[in-house]
Short mmCIF file of C-alpha atoms in Angstrom, two decimals:
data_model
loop_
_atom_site.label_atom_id
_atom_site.label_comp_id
_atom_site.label_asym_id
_atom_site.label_seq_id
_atom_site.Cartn_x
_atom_site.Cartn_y
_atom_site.Cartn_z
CA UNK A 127 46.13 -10.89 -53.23
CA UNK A 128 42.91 -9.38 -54.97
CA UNK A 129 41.33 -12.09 -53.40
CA UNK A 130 42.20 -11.25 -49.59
CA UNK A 131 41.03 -7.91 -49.87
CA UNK A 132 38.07 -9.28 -51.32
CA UNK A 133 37.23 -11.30 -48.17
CA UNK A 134 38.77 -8.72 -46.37
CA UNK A 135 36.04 -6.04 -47.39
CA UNK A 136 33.66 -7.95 -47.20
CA UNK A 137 34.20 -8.94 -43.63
CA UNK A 138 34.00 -5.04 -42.62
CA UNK A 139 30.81 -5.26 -44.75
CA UNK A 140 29.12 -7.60 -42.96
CA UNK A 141 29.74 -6.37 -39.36
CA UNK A 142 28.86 -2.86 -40.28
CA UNK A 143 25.62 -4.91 -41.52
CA UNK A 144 25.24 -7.41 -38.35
CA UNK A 145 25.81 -3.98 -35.97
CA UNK A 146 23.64 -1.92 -38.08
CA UNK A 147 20.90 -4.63 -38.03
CA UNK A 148 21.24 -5.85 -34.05
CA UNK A 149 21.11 -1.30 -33.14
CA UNK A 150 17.99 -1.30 -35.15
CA UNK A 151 16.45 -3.82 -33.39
CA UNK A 152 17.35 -3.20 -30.02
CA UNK A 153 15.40 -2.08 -26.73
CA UNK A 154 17.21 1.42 -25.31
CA UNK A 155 17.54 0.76 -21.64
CA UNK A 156 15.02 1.54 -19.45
CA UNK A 157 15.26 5.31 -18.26
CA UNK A 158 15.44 5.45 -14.14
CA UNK A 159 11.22 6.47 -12.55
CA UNK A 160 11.25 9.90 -11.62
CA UNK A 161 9.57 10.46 -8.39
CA UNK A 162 6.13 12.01 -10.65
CA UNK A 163 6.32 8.70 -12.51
CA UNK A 164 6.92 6.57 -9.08
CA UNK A 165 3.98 8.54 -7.23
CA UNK A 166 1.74 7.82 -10.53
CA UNK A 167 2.39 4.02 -9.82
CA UNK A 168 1.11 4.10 -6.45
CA UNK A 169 -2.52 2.77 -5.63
CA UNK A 170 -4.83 5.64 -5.04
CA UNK A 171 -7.51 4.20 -2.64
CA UNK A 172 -10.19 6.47 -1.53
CA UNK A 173 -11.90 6.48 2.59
CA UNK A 174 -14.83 7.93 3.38
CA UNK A 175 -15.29 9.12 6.74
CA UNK A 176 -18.11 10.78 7.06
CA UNK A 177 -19.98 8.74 9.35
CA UNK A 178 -16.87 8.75 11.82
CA UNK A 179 -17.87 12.19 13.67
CA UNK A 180 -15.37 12.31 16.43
CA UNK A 181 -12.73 10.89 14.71
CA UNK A 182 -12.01 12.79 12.29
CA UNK A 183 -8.14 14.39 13.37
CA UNK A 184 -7.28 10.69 14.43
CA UNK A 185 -8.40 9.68 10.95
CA UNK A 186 -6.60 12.48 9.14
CA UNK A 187 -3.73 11.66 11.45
CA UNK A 188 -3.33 7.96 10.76
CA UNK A 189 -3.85 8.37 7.18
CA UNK A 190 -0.98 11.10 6.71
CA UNK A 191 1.24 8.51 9.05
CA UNK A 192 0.22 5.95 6.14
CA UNK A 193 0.91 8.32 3.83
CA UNK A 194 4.47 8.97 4.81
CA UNK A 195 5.61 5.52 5.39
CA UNK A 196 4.39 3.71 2.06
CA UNK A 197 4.71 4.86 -1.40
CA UNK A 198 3.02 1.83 -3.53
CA UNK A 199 -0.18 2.96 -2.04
CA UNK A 200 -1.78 6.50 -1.36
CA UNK A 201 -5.37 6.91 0.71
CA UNK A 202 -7.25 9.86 0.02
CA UNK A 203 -10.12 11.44 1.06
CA UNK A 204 -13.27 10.96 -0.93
CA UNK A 205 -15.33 13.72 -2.57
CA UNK A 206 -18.87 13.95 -1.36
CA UNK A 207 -21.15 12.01 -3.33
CA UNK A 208 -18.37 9.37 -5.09
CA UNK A 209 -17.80 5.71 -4.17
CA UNK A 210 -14.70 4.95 -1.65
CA UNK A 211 -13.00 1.65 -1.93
CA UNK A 212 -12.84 1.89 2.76
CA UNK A 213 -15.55 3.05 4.42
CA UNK A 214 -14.97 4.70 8.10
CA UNK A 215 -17.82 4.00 10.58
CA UNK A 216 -18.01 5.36 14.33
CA UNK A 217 -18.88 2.51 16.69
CA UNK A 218 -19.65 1.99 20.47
CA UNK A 219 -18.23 -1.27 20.16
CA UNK A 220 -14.55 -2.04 19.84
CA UNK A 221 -12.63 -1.79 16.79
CA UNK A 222 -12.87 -3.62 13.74
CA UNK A 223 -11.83 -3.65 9.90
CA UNK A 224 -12.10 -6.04 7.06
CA UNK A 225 -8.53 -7.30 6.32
CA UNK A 226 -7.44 -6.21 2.73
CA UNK A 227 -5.52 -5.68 0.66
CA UNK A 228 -8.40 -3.85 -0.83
CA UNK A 229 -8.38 -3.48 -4.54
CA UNK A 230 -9.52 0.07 -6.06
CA UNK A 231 -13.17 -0.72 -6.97
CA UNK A 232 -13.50 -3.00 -4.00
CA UNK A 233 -14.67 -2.46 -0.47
CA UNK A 234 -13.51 -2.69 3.19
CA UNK A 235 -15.16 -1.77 6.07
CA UNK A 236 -13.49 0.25 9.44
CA UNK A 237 -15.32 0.28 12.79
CA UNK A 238 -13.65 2.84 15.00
CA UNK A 239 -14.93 1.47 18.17
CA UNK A 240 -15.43 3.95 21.31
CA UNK A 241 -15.26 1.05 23.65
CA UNK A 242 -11.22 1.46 23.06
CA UNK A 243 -11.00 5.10 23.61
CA UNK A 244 -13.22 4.06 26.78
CA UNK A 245 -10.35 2.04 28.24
CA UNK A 246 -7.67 4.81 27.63
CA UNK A 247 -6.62 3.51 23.80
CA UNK A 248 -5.05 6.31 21.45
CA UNK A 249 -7.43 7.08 18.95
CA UNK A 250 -5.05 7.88 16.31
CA UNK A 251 -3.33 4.46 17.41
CA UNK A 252 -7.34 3.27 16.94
CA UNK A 253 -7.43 4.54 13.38
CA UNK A 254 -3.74 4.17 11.63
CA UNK A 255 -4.21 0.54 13.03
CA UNK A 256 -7.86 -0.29 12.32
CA UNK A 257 -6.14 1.62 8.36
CA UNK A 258 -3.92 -1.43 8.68
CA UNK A 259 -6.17 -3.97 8.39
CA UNK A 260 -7.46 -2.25 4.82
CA UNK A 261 -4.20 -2.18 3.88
CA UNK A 262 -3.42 -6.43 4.07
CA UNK A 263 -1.91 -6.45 7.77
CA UNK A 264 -3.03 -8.90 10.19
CA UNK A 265 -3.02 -8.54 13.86
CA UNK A 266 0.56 -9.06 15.45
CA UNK A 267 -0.81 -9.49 19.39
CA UNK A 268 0.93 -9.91 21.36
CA UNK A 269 3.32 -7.26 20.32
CA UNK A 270 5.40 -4.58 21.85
CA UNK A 271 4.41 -0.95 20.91
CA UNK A 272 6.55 -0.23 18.35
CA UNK A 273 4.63 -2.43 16.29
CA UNK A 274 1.20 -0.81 14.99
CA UNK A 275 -0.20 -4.10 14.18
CA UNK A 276 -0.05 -5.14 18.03
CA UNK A 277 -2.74 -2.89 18.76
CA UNK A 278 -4.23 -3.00 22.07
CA UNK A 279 -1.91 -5.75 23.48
CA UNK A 280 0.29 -2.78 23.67
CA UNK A 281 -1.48 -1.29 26.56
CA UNK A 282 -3.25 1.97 27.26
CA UNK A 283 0.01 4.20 27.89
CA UNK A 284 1.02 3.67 23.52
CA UNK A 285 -0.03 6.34 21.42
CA UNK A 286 2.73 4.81 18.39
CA UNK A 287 0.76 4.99 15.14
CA UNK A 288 3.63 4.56 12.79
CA UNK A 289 3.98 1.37 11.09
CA UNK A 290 7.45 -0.08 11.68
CA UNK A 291 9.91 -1.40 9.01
CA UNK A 292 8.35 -4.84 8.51
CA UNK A 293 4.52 -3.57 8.64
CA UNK A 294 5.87 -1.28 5.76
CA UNK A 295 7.70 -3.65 3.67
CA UNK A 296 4.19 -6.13 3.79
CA UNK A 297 2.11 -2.80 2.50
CA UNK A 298 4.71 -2.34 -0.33
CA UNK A 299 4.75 -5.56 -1.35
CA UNK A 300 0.85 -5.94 -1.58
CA UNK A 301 1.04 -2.82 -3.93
CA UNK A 302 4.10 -3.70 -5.56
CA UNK A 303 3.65 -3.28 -9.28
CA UNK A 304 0.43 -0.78 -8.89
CA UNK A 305 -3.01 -3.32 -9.60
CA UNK A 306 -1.20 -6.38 -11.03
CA UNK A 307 -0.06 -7.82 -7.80
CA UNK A 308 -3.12 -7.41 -6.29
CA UNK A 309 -4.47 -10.66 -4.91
CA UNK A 310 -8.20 -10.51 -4.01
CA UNK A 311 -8.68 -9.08 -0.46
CA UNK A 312 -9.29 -11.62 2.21
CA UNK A 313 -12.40 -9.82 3.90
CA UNK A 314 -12.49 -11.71 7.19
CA UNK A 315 -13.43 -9.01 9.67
CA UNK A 316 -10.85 -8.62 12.46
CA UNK A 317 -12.33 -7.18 15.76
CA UNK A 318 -9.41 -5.53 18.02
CA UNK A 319 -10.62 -6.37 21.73
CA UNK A 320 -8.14 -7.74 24.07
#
């Protein structure tokens, strides 16, 4: 008998040992992202427009459209005098961009192209498109117009400049996971004539 309880106890002793042990050693599960933490993820990348004169409500415009519709990545304004990662040119030609993703610390280039606005184009189409490009999205012509990425092969008459639910999904995926997803950008230069 003395000898069952002796097994007996020590059985209890070990467990409390093995639980005791395993608790101490244990991750605590993850605690949800707030939405502070979730906006502190997000990819701040900084435009400068100040060589777009003409532009700039079409700019502010496509950037807030941007703005609302992504959440891995957030453009900003530059202050005067500090390096932005996509710089915003005013062009007589048609518009262009370099095709990102751009990284933070890297550099794209957006031609906002009066030749477009020439031929009855939206200009905040012009610029939340031309934004696109920066952003890893490729042309999608021909396209209808609720696609931003079918940019002029939309015709004059669309003034869309919302991305829809798959140009979306490619931005948050090339910022997924804030800088570590971040594959080099391609930097081909795509030029938006018909």
């Amino acid at each position: 008998m003395l000898d069952s309880r002796w097994f007996k106890t020590a059985g209890v002793a070990a467990a409390i040992t093995l639980a005791t042990a395993t608790a101490s050693y244990a991750a605590p599960a993850p605690a949800p992202a707030t939405a502070a933490e979730s906006a502190a993820a997000a990819v701040t990348l900084r435009y400068d427009d100040s060589r777009a004169a003409g532009w700039e409500s079409a700019i502010a415009a496509g950037v807030a459209s941007w703005n609302a519709n992504v959440g891995n990545v957030k453009l900003v304004e530059a202050a005067p005098g500090t390096r932005a990662e996509i710089q915003i040119v005013a062009t007589s030609g048609w518009p262009q961009a370099t095709l990102g993703p751009v990284r933070p610390g890297g550099q794209a280039r957006v031609e906002l192209g009066s030749q477009a606005v020439a031929q009855g184009h939206d200009k905040t189409r012009i610029a939340a498109h031309e934004l696109g490009h920066s952003l890893g999205l490729p042309d999608t012509k021909p396209g209808p117009c609720s696609q931003l990425m079918s940019g002029s092969s939309a015709g004059t008459s669309c003034a869309n400049a919302v991305p829809n639910a798959a140009e979306r999904s490619r931005v948050e995926s090339a910022y997924a996971r804030g800088l570590a997803s971040l594959a080099p950008a391609d930097g081909r230069v795509l030029v938006d004539a018909p």
